[in-house]
XYZ file of C-alpha atoms in Angstrom:
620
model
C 1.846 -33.671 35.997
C 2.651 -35.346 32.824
C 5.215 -33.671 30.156
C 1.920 -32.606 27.867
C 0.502 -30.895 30.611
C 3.981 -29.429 31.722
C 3.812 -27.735 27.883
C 0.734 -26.613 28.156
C 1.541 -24.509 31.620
C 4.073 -22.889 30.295
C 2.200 -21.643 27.514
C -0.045 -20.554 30.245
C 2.070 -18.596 31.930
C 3.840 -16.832 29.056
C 0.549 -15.762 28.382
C 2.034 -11.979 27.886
C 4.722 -12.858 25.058
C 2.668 -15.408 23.594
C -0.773 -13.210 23.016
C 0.820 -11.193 20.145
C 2.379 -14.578 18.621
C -1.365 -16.234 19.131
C -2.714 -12.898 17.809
C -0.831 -12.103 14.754
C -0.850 -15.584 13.712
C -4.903 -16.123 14.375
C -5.059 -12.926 12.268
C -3.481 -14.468 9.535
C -5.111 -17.974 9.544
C -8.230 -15.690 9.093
C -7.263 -13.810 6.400
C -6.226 -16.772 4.232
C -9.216 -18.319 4.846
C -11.074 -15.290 3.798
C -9.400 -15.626 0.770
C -9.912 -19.491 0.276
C -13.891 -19.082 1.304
C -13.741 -16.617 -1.888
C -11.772 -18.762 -4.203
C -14.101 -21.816 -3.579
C -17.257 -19.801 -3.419
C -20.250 -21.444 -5.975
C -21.333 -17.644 -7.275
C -17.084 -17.023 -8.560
C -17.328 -20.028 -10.891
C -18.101 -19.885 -14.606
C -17.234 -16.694 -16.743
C -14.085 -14.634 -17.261
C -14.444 -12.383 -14.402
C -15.363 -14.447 -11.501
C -12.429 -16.438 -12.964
C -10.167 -13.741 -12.331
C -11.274 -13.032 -9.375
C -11.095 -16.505 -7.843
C -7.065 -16.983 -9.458
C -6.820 -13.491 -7.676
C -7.762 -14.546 -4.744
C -5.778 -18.356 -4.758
C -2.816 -16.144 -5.472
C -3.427 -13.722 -2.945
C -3.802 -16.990 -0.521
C -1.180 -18.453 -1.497
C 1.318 -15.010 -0.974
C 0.100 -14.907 2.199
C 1.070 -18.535 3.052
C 4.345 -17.799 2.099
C 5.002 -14.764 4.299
C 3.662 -16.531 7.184
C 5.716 -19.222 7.599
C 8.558 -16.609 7.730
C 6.570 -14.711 10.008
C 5.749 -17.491 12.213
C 9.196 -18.897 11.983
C 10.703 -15.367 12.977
C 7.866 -15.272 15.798
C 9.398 -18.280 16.834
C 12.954 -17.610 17.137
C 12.564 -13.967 18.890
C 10.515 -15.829 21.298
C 13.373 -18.543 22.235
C 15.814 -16.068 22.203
C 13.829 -14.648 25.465
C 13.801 -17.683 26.899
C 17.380 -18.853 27.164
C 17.580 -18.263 30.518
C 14.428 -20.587 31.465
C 15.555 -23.443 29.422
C 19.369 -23.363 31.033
C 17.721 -23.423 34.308
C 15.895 -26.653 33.484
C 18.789 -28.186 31.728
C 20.624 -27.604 35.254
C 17.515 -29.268 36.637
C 17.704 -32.373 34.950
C 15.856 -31.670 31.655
C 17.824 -33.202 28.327
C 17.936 -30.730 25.516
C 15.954 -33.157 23.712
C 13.142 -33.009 25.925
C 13.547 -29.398 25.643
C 13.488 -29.422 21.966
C 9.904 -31.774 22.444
C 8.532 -29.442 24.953
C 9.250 -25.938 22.637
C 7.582 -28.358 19.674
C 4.408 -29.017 21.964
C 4.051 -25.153 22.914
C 4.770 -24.271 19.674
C 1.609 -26.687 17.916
C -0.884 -25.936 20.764
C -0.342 -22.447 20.011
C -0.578 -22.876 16.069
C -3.453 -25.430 16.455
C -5.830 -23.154 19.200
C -4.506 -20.322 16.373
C -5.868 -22.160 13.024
C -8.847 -23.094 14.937
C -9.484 -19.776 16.097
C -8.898 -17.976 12.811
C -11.124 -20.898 10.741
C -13.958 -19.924 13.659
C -13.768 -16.070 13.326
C -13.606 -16.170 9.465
C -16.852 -18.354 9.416
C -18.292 -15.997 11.922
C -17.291 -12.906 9.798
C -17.745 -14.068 6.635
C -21.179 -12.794 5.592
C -20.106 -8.904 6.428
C -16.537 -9.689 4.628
C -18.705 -11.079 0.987
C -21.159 -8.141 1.506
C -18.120 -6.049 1.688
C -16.783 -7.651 -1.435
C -20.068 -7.132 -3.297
C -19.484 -3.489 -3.081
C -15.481 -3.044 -3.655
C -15.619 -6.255 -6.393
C -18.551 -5.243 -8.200
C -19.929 -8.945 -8.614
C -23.672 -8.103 -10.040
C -25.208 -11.423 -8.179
C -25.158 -11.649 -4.831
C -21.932 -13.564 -2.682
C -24.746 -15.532 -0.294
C -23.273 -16.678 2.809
C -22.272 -20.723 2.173
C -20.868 -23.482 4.598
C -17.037 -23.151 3.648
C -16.730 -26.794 4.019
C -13.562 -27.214 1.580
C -12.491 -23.698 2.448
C -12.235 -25.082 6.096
C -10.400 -28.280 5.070
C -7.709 -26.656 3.364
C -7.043 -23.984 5.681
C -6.501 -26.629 8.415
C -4.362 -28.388 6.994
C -2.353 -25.677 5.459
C -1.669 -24.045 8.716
C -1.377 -27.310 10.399
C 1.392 -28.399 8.449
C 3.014 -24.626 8.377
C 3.176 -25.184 11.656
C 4.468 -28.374 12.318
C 7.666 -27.588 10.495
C 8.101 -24.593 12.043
C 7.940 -26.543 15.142
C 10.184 -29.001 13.976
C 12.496 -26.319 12.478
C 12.555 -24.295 15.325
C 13.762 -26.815 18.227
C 17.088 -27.008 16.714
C 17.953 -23.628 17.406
C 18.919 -24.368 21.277
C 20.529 -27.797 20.093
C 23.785 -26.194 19.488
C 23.851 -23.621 23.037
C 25.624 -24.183 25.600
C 25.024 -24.432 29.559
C 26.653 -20.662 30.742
C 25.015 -19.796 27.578
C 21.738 -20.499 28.427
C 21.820 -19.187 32.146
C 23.368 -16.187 31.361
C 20.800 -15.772 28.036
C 20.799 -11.906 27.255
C 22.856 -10.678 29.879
C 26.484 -12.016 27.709
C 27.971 -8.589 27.541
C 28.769 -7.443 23.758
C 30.348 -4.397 25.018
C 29.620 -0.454 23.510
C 28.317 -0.786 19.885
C 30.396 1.551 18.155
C 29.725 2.904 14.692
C 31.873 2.517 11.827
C 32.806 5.797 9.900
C 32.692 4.348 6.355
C 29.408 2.844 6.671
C 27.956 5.662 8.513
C 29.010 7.813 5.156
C 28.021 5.150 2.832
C 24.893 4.821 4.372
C 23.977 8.563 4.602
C 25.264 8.550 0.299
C 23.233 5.252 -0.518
C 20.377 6.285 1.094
C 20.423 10.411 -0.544
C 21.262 8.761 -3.861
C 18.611 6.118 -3.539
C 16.290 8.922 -2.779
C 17.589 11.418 -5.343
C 17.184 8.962 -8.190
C 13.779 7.875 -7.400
C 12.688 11.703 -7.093
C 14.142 12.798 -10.379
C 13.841 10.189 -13.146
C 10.467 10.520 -15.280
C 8.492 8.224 -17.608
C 9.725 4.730 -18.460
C 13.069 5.530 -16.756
C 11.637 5.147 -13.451
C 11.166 1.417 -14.459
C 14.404 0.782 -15.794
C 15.997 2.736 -11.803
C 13.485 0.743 -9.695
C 15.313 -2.747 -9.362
C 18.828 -0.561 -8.817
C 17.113 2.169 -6.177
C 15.458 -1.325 -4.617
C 18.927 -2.411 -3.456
C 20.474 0.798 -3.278
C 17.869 1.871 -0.452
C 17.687 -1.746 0.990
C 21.766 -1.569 1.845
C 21.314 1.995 3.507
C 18.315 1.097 5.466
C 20.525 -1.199 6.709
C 23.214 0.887 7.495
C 20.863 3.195 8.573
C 20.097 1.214 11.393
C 23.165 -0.376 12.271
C 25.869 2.381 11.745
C 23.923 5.521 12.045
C 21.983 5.439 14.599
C 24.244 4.334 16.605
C 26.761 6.875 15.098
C 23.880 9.816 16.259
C 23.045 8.402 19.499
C 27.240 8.729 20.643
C 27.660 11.925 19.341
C 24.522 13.044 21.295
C 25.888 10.969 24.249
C 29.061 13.196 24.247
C 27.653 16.393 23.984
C 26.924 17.279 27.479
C 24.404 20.271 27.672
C 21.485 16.742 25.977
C 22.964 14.068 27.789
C 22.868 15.587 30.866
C 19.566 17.770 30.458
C 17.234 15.947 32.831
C 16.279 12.803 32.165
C 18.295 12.087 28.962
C 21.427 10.272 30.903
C 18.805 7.435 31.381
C 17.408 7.322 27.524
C 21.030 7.151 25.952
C 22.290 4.927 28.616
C 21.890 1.409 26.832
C 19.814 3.015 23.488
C 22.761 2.885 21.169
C 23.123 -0.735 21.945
C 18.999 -1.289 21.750
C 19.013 0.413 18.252
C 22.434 -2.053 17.191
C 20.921 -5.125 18.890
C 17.353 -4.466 17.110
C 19.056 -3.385 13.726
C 17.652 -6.528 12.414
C 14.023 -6.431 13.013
C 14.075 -2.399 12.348
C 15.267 -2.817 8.758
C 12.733 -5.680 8.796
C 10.160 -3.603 9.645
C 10.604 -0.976 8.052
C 10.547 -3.431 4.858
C 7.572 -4.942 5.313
C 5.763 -1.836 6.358
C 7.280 -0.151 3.129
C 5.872 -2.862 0.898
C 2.452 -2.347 2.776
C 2.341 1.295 2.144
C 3.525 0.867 -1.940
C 1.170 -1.530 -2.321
C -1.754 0.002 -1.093
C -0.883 3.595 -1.873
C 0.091 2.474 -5.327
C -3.060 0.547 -5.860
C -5.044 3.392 -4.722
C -3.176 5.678 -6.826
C -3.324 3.631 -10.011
C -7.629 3.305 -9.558
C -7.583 7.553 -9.322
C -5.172 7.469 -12.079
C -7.555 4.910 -14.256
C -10.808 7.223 -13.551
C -9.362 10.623 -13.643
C -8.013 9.812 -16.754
C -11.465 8.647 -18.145
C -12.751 11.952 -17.244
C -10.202 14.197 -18.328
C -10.493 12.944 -21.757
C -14.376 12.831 -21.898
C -15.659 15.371 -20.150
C -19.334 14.639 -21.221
C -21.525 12.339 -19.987
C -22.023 10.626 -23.536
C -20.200 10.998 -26.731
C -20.402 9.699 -30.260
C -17.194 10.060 -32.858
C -16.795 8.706 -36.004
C -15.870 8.496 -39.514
C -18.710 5.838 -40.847
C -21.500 6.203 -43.821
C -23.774 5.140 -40.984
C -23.645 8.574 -38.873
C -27.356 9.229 -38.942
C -28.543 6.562 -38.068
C -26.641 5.925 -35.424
C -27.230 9.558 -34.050
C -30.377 8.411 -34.554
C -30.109 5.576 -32.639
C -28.499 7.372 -29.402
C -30.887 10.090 -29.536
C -33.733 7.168 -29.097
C -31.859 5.153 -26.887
C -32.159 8.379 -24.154
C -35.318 9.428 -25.188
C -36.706 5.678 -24.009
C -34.364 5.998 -20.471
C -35.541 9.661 -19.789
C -32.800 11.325 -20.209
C -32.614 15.132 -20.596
C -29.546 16.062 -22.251
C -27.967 19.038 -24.137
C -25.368 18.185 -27.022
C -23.435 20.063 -29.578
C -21.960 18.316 -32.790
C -18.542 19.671 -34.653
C -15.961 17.855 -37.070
C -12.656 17.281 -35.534
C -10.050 17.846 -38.651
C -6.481 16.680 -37.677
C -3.775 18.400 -39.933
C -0.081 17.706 -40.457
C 2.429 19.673 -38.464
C 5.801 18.889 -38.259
C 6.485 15.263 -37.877
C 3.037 14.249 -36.497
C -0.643 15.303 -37.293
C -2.432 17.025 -34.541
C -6.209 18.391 -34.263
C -6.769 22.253 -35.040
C -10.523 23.229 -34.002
C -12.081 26.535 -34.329
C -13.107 29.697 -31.442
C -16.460 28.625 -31.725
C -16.514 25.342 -32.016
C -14.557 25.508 -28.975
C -16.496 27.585 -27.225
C -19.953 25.688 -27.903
C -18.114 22.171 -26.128
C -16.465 24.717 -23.202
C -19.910 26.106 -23.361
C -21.312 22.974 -22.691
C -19.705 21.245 -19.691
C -19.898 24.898 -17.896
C -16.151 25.940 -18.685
C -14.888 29.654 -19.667
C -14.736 30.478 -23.542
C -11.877 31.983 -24.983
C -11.362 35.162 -27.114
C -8.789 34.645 -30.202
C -8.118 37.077 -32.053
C -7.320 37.024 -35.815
C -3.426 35.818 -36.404
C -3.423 34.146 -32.880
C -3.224 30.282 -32.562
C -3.371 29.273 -28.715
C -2.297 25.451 -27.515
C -4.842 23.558 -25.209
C -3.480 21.063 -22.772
C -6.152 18.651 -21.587
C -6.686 18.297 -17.554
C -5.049 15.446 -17.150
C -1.539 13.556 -18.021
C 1.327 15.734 -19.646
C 3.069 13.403 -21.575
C 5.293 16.338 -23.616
C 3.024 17.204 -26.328
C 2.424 20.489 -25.316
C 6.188 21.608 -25.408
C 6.289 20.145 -28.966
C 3.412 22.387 -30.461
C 4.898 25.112 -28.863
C 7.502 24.568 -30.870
C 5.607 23.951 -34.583
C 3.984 26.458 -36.995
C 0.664 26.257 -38.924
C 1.077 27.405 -41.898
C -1.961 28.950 -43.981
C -2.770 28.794 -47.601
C -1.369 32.441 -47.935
C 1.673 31.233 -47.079
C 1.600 33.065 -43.566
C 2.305 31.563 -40.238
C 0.506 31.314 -36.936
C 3.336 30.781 -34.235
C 1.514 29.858 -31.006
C 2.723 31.365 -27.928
C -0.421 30.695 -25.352
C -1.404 27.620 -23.205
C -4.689 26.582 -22.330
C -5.543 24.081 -19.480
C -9.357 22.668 -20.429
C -11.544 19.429 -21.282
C -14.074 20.953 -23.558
C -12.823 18.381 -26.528
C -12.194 14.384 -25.918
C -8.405 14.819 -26.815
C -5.719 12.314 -25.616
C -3.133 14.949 -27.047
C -3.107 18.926 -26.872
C -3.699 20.602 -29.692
C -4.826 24.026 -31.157
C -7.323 26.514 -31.510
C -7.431 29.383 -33.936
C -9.539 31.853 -34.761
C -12.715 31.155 -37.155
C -11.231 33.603 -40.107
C -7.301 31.476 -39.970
C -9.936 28.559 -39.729
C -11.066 29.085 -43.199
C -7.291 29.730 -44.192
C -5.867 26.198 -43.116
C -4.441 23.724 -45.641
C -6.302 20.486 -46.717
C -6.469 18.141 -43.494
C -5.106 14.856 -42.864
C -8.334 13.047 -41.268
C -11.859 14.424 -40.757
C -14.234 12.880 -37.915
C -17.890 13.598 -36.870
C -18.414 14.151 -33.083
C -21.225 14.351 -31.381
C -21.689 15.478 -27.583
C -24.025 15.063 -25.028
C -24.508 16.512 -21.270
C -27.244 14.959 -19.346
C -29.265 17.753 -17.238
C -32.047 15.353 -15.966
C -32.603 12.009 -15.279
C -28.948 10.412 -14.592
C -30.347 7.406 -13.086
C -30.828 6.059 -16.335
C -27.496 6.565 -17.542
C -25.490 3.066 -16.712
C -29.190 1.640 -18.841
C -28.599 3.526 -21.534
C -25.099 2.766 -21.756
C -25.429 -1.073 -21.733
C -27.794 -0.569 -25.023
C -25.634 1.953 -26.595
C -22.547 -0.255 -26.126
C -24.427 -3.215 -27.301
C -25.491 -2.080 -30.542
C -22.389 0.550 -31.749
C -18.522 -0.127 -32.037
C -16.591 0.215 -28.766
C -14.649 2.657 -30.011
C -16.687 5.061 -31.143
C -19.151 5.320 -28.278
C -18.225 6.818 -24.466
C -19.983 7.189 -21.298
C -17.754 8.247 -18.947
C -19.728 6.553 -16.234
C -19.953 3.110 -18.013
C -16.483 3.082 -18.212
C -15.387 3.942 -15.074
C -17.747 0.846 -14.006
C -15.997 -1.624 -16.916
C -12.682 -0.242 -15.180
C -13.757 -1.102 -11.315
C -15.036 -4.195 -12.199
C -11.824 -5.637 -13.242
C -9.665 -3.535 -10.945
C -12.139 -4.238 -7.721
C -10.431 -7.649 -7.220
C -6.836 -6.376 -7.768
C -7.399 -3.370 -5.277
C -9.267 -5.984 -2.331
C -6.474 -8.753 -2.804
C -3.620 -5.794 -2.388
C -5.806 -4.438 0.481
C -6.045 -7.333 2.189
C -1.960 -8.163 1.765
C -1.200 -4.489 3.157
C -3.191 -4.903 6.118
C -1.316 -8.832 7.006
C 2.014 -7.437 6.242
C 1.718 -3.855 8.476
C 0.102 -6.059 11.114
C 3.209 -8.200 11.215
C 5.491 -5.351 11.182
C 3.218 -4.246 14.325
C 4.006 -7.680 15.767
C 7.716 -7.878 15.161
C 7.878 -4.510 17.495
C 5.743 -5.599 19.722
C 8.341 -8.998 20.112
C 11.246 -7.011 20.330
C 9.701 -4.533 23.296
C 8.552 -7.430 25.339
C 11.589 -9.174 24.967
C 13.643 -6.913 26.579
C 10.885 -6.357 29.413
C 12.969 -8.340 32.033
C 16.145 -6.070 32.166
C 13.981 -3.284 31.841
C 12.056 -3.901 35.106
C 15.245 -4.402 36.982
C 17.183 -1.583 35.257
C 14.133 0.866 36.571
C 13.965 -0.892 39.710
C 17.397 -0.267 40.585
C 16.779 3.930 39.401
C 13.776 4.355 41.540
C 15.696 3.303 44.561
C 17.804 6.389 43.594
C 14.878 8.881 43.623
C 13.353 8.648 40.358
C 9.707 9.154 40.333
C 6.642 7.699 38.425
C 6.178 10.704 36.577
C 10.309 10.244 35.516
C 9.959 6.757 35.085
C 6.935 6.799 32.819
C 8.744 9.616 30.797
C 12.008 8.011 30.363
C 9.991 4.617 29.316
C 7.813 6.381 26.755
C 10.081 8.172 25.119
C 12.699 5.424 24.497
C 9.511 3.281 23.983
C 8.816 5.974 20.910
C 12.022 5.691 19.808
C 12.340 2.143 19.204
C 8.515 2.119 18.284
C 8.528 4.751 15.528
C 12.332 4.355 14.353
C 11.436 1.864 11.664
C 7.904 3.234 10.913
C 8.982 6.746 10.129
C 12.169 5.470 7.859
C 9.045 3.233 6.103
C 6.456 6.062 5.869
C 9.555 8.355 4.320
C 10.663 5.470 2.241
C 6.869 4.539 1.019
C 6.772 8.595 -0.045
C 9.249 8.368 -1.887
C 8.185 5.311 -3.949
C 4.859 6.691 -4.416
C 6.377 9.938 -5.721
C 8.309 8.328 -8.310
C 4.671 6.433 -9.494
C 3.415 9.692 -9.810
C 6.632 10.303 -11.980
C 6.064 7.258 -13.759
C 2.367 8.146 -15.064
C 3.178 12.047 -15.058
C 0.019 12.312 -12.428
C -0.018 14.093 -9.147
C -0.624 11.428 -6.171
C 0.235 13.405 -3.260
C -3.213 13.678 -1.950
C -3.473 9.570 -2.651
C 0.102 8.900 -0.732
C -1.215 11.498 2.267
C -4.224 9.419 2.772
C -2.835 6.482 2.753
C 0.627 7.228 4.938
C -1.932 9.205 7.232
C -4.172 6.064 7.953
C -1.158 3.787 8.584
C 0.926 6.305 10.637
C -2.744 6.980 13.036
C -3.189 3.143 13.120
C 0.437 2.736 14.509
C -0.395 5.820 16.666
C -2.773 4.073 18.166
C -1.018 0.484 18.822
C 1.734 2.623 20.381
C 0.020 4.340 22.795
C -2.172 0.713 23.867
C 1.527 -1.280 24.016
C 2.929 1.794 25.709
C 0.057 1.542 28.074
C 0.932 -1.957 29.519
C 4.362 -1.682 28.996
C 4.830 1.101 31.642
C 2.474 -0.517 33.163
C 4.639 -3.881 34.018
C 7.692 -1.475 34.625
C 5.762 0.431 37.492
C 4.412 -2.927 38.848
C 7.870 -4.140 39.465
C 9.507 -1.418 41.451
C-alpha cells in the first residue's frame, strides 16, 4: 500500500466525521458557483440593471469565498483536534510528524478536490431551476436560458482549489508543535471542574440586559449611531454568556439536590458544565453566524415590506395624477385616453390640495367632503365634522412625529377664531407623506390665503386590471415622474432593483446558517468517542435504552439549541430595533423568518439526534 493510498483509507474510514466537512463544503463550492454562472451569464451584460445585478452577484461570490476559507480552515482544525490520539499512535509506530503533516495535507485536498468537483457538477445540474428561480425573484424581463458555464467552471476550480491547498498547507502545522503523551492521551488531558467566575458571570448578565435594553429603546437615526456600540456590547456577553454563565447555572443546579438527583439528571450535569466551557468557542461562534443569517434575511425581508407598504400607504389608488402645471387638461386628457385604449374601467374623483402655514411648517388642510369623496372612493368610512371642529389624519403607514406636532398647532380663521384640534384619524383616502387636517366645509371657506395650491386627480380601477402595468409604462413615458403614480408600477420599479439585493442576501443566509449547522454537528461528533464509553460503562450499571436515549437527547438538545436560541433571541432583538429605525412594525416579518430557521434546525436536530443515539446504543 503506498502512502497515497494509505491517505485515501483513512479518509475512507472517517467517513462519519468527514461527511459533514465534505457536505458543508460541497454546499458551498455550489453556491459560489451559482453565483459565478450568474455573474458571467451572456443575458446580465449590457444595461444598468443587469450590471447591478452581475457586481451583486461577484460581490456576493466573492463574500462567500471569504467565509469559507475560515469555515474550511475551522472544519479543519476541529477535525485534528479529534484525531490526536490516532496520529500519537502512529508517531509511536514509526510515522515522522512530517509524514504526518503530508498525510493530513493529502486527506485534506482529496476531500476539497472530490468537494469542488462535486459542487461544480451539482450546480451545472441545478442550474436551469436556480435561473428560472431568479427570473421570478430578479425580475429580469428576458429569459436567463440555460448556458455551458464554461468560465464559470474555470474559476470556481481554481478558486476552491487554491482555498484549499492553503488550508492544507496551513493546517499541518497545527500538530508540528504537540508532543508524544500529548497526542496519545488527545482529549482525555484532564482540565479539571470549570468553575465560573463571579465578576464575569455579573458582567455578562449587565452587558448582555444593557445590550438588549439599548437596542429595544432607542428610535430613529439613534439606532444607527447605538448599533456599532450594542455590536460589541452583545458580542462580549455572548461570550460570557457561554463561558461564565452557563457554567455558573449548570453548578448551582448541580448543588441543589431535589434536580440533580431527580432521575436521570445526575447523568446530564455530570460532565455538561465542562461540555458548555470546552464548546464556549464554537457556541458564541454559532450563535454569531446564525445571528448574522437571521439579520440579514429578516432585515432584507423587512426592508422589501417596508418599501411596498409604504408605496401603498401613501397612494392608496390604483392611479393618480397631481400637479401644479398650465398643461392639466391635457394631460387629464391624456390619462383618461391612455385607459380608455387598455380597457380599463375606473372611477376617479378630482380635488385641490391647498397647503397652509401653521406654525413653523406648512401642512395640507382639506375639506369633509372632499375627504369623504377620496375615503368614498377606495371603500373607507367618511367622517362627520361638525362646524368649529378640526380633526388630524395620520396616514396608515410610518409615524415619523408629525401627528404630535399638529396636535399641538392652531388654525386660525379669517375671523380671528381658532380651531384647536383634539381628534386623530388613522386613513389613506389622500396621497399624504405627512398628517394633516380636515375641517368642516363652512371653517373651509373661513381659512386664510394658502401657501401652495395643487390639482389632484384620482383614479380606482373596477375592471380590467390586467392592463394596468401597460398603461403605466405609457403614462410614465409621456408625463413627469413626479407627478404621475401607479401604485403597482412602482412596486415593480422597486422589486426590480431590490430582487437582486434580496436573492444575493438569501443566498448568504442560507451558507452562513448551514455552517453554523456544521460547526454543531463537528463539535457533537467529536466528542462521540468518550461518549460511547461513558454510556457503556452506565449501562453495565442498569441503565436502560429508554434512559440512555433520554439522557443523550436531552444533553444532545442542550448543546444543540444553546447557541441557536441565544441567536434567534439575539436576531429579535436586532430586527426590533429595524423596526425602530423605520418606525414600522416587523414582528410578523421577524416571526416568519425566526420560525423557518428555528423548524429547519428542528429538523437537523432530530436527523443528527437520530444517528447519534444511534452510535451510542451500538456500542454498549
Amino acid at each position: 500500500m503506498t502512502f497515497r493510498q494509505f491517505a485515501f483509507n483513512n479518509v475512507i474510514r472517517n467517513k462519519r466525521l468527514y461527511a459533514a466537512y465534505f457536505l458543508s463544503s460541497l454546499f458551498t463550492v455550489m453556491v459560489f458557483f451559482t453565483f459565478s454562472i450568474f455573474a458571467n451569464h451572456p443575458v446580465l451584460s449590457g444595461d444598468d440593471m443587469s450590471s447591478s445585478v452581475t457586481n451583486g452577484m461577484n460581490a456576493a461570490a466573492g463574500i462567500i469565498y471569504v467565509f469559507s476559507f475560515f469555515f474550511v480552515l475551522y472544519s479543519m482544525s476541529s477535525f485534528l483536534q479529534s484525531r490526536k490520539k490516532e496520529f500519537g499512535l502512529l508517531v509511536m509506530q514509526g510515522m515522522s510528524m512530517k509524514q504526518i503533516r503530508l498525510m493530513v495535507f493529502l486527506e485534506n485536498m482529496f476531500i476539497g478536490f472530490l468537494a469542488t468537483l462535486g459542487g461544480i457538477l451539482l450546480g451545472v445540474v441545478f442550474a436551469k431551476a436556480i435561473l428560472l428561480l431568479a427570473e421570478n425573484v430578479l425580475i429580469i424581463e428576458r429569459a436567463l436560458s440555460f448556458y455551458f458555464p464554461t468560465k464559470a467552471i474555470m474559476i470556481t476550480f481554481v478558486s476552491f482549489i487554491i482555498l484549499f491547498f492553503f488550508i492544507s498547507l496551513f493546517v499541518t502545522y497545527v500538530l508540528r508543535s504537540k508532543k508524544l503523551i500529548e497526542l496519545i492521551k488527545g482529549n482525555k488531558i484532564s482540565k479539571g471542574e470549570p468553575r465560573a467566575n463571579l465578576f464575569l458571570t455579573l458582567l455578562a448578565v449587565l452587558l448582555l440586559a444593557a445590550g438588549y435594553a439599548v437596542a429595544l429603546l432607542v428610535e430613529g437615526t439613534m439606532v444607527v449611531a447605538a448599533m456599532v456600540p450594542v455590536i460589541i456590547v452583545v458580542c462580549i456577553g455572548t461570550y460570557l454568556l457561554f463561558t461564565q454563565l452557563s457554567v455558573f447555572i449548570i453548578r448551582r443546579l448541580k448543588k441543589n439536590e431535589r434536580v440533580f438527583w431527580f432521575k436521570t439528571n445526575m447523568l446530564l450535569f455530570s460532565d455538561l458544565a465542562f461540555r458548555m466551557k470546552d464548546n464556549a468557542r464554537t457556541f458564541f461562534m454559532v450563535s454569531m453566524v446564525s445571528t448574522v443569517a437571521f439579520c440579514a434575511i429578516g432585515s432584507l425581508f423587512g426592508f422589501q415590506t417596508f418599501l411596498t407598504s409604504s408605496i401603498k400607504a401613501t397612494n392608496s389608488t390604483t392611479f393618480s395624477y397631481k400637479t401644479s402645471e398650465e398643461n392639466e387638461e391635457q394631460n387629464v386628457a391624456f390619462i383618461n385616453q391612455t385607459l380608455k385604449e387598455e380597457k380599463i374601467e375606473t372611477k376617479s374623483e378630482y380635488t385641490d390640495l391647498r397647503y397652509y402655514p401653521i406654525g413653523q411648517d406648512t401642512f395640507l388642510i382639506t375639506r369633509e367632503s372632499d375627504f369623504n369623496r377620496f375615503a368614498a372612493l377606495i371603500g373607507e368610512e367618511t367622517t362627520d365634522i361638525k362646524e368649529g371642529q378640526v380633526m388630524v389624519v395620520e396616514f396608515e403607514g410610518t409615524n415619523f412625529g408629525q401627528t404630535t406636532e399638529l396636535l399641538n398647532e392652531t388654525i386660525t380663521l379669517t375671523s380671528g377664531a381658532t380651531l384647536k384640534p383634539k381628534e386623530v384619524l388613522h386613513s389613506k383616502a389622500l396621497p399624504a407623506t405627512d398628517s394633516y387636517y380636515i375641517v368642516s366645509d363652512q371653517d373651509y371657506q373661513k381659512l386664510l390665503e394658502p401657501e401652495d395650491e395643487q390639482s389632484y386627480y384620482a383614479w380606482q380601477a373596477t375592471d380590467g386590471e390586467k392592463g394596468v402595468m401597460a398603461a403605466s409604462e405609457k403614462l410614465y413615458e409621456k408625463l413627469p415622474r413626479y407627478e404621475i403614480m401607479s401604485v403597482e408600477y412602482e412596486i415593480y420599479e422597486i422589486m426590480k432593483g431590490y430582487g437582486p439585493i434580496l436573492f444575493v442576501g438569501l443566498f448568504i443566509g442560507i451558507v452562513f446558517f448551514v455552517s453554523a449547522g456544521s460547526f454543531l454537528y463537528f463539535r457533537l461528533y467529536m466528542d462521540l468517542d468518550e461518549d460511547k464509553q461513558k454510556f457503556k460503562s452506565i449501562s453495565k450499571m442498569g441503565l436502560t435504552d429508554k434512559e440512555l436515549k433520554k439522557v443523550v437527547n436531552r444533553q444532545t438538545m442542550i448543546l444543540f439549541f444553546a447557541p441557536i436560541l441565544v441567536a434567534l433571541i439575539h436576531g429579535a432583538v436586532a430586527l426590533t430595533a429595524l423596526s425602530n429605525l423605520f418606525y414600522f412594525n416587523l414582528f410578523e416579518e421577524s416571526v416568519i423568518v425566526l420560525s423557518v430557521f428555528l423548524a429547519i434546525q428542528v429538523v437537523y436536530f432530530f436527523i443528527v439526534s437520530f444517528f447519534y443515539t444511534k452510535q451510542i446504543k451500538a456500542s454498549n
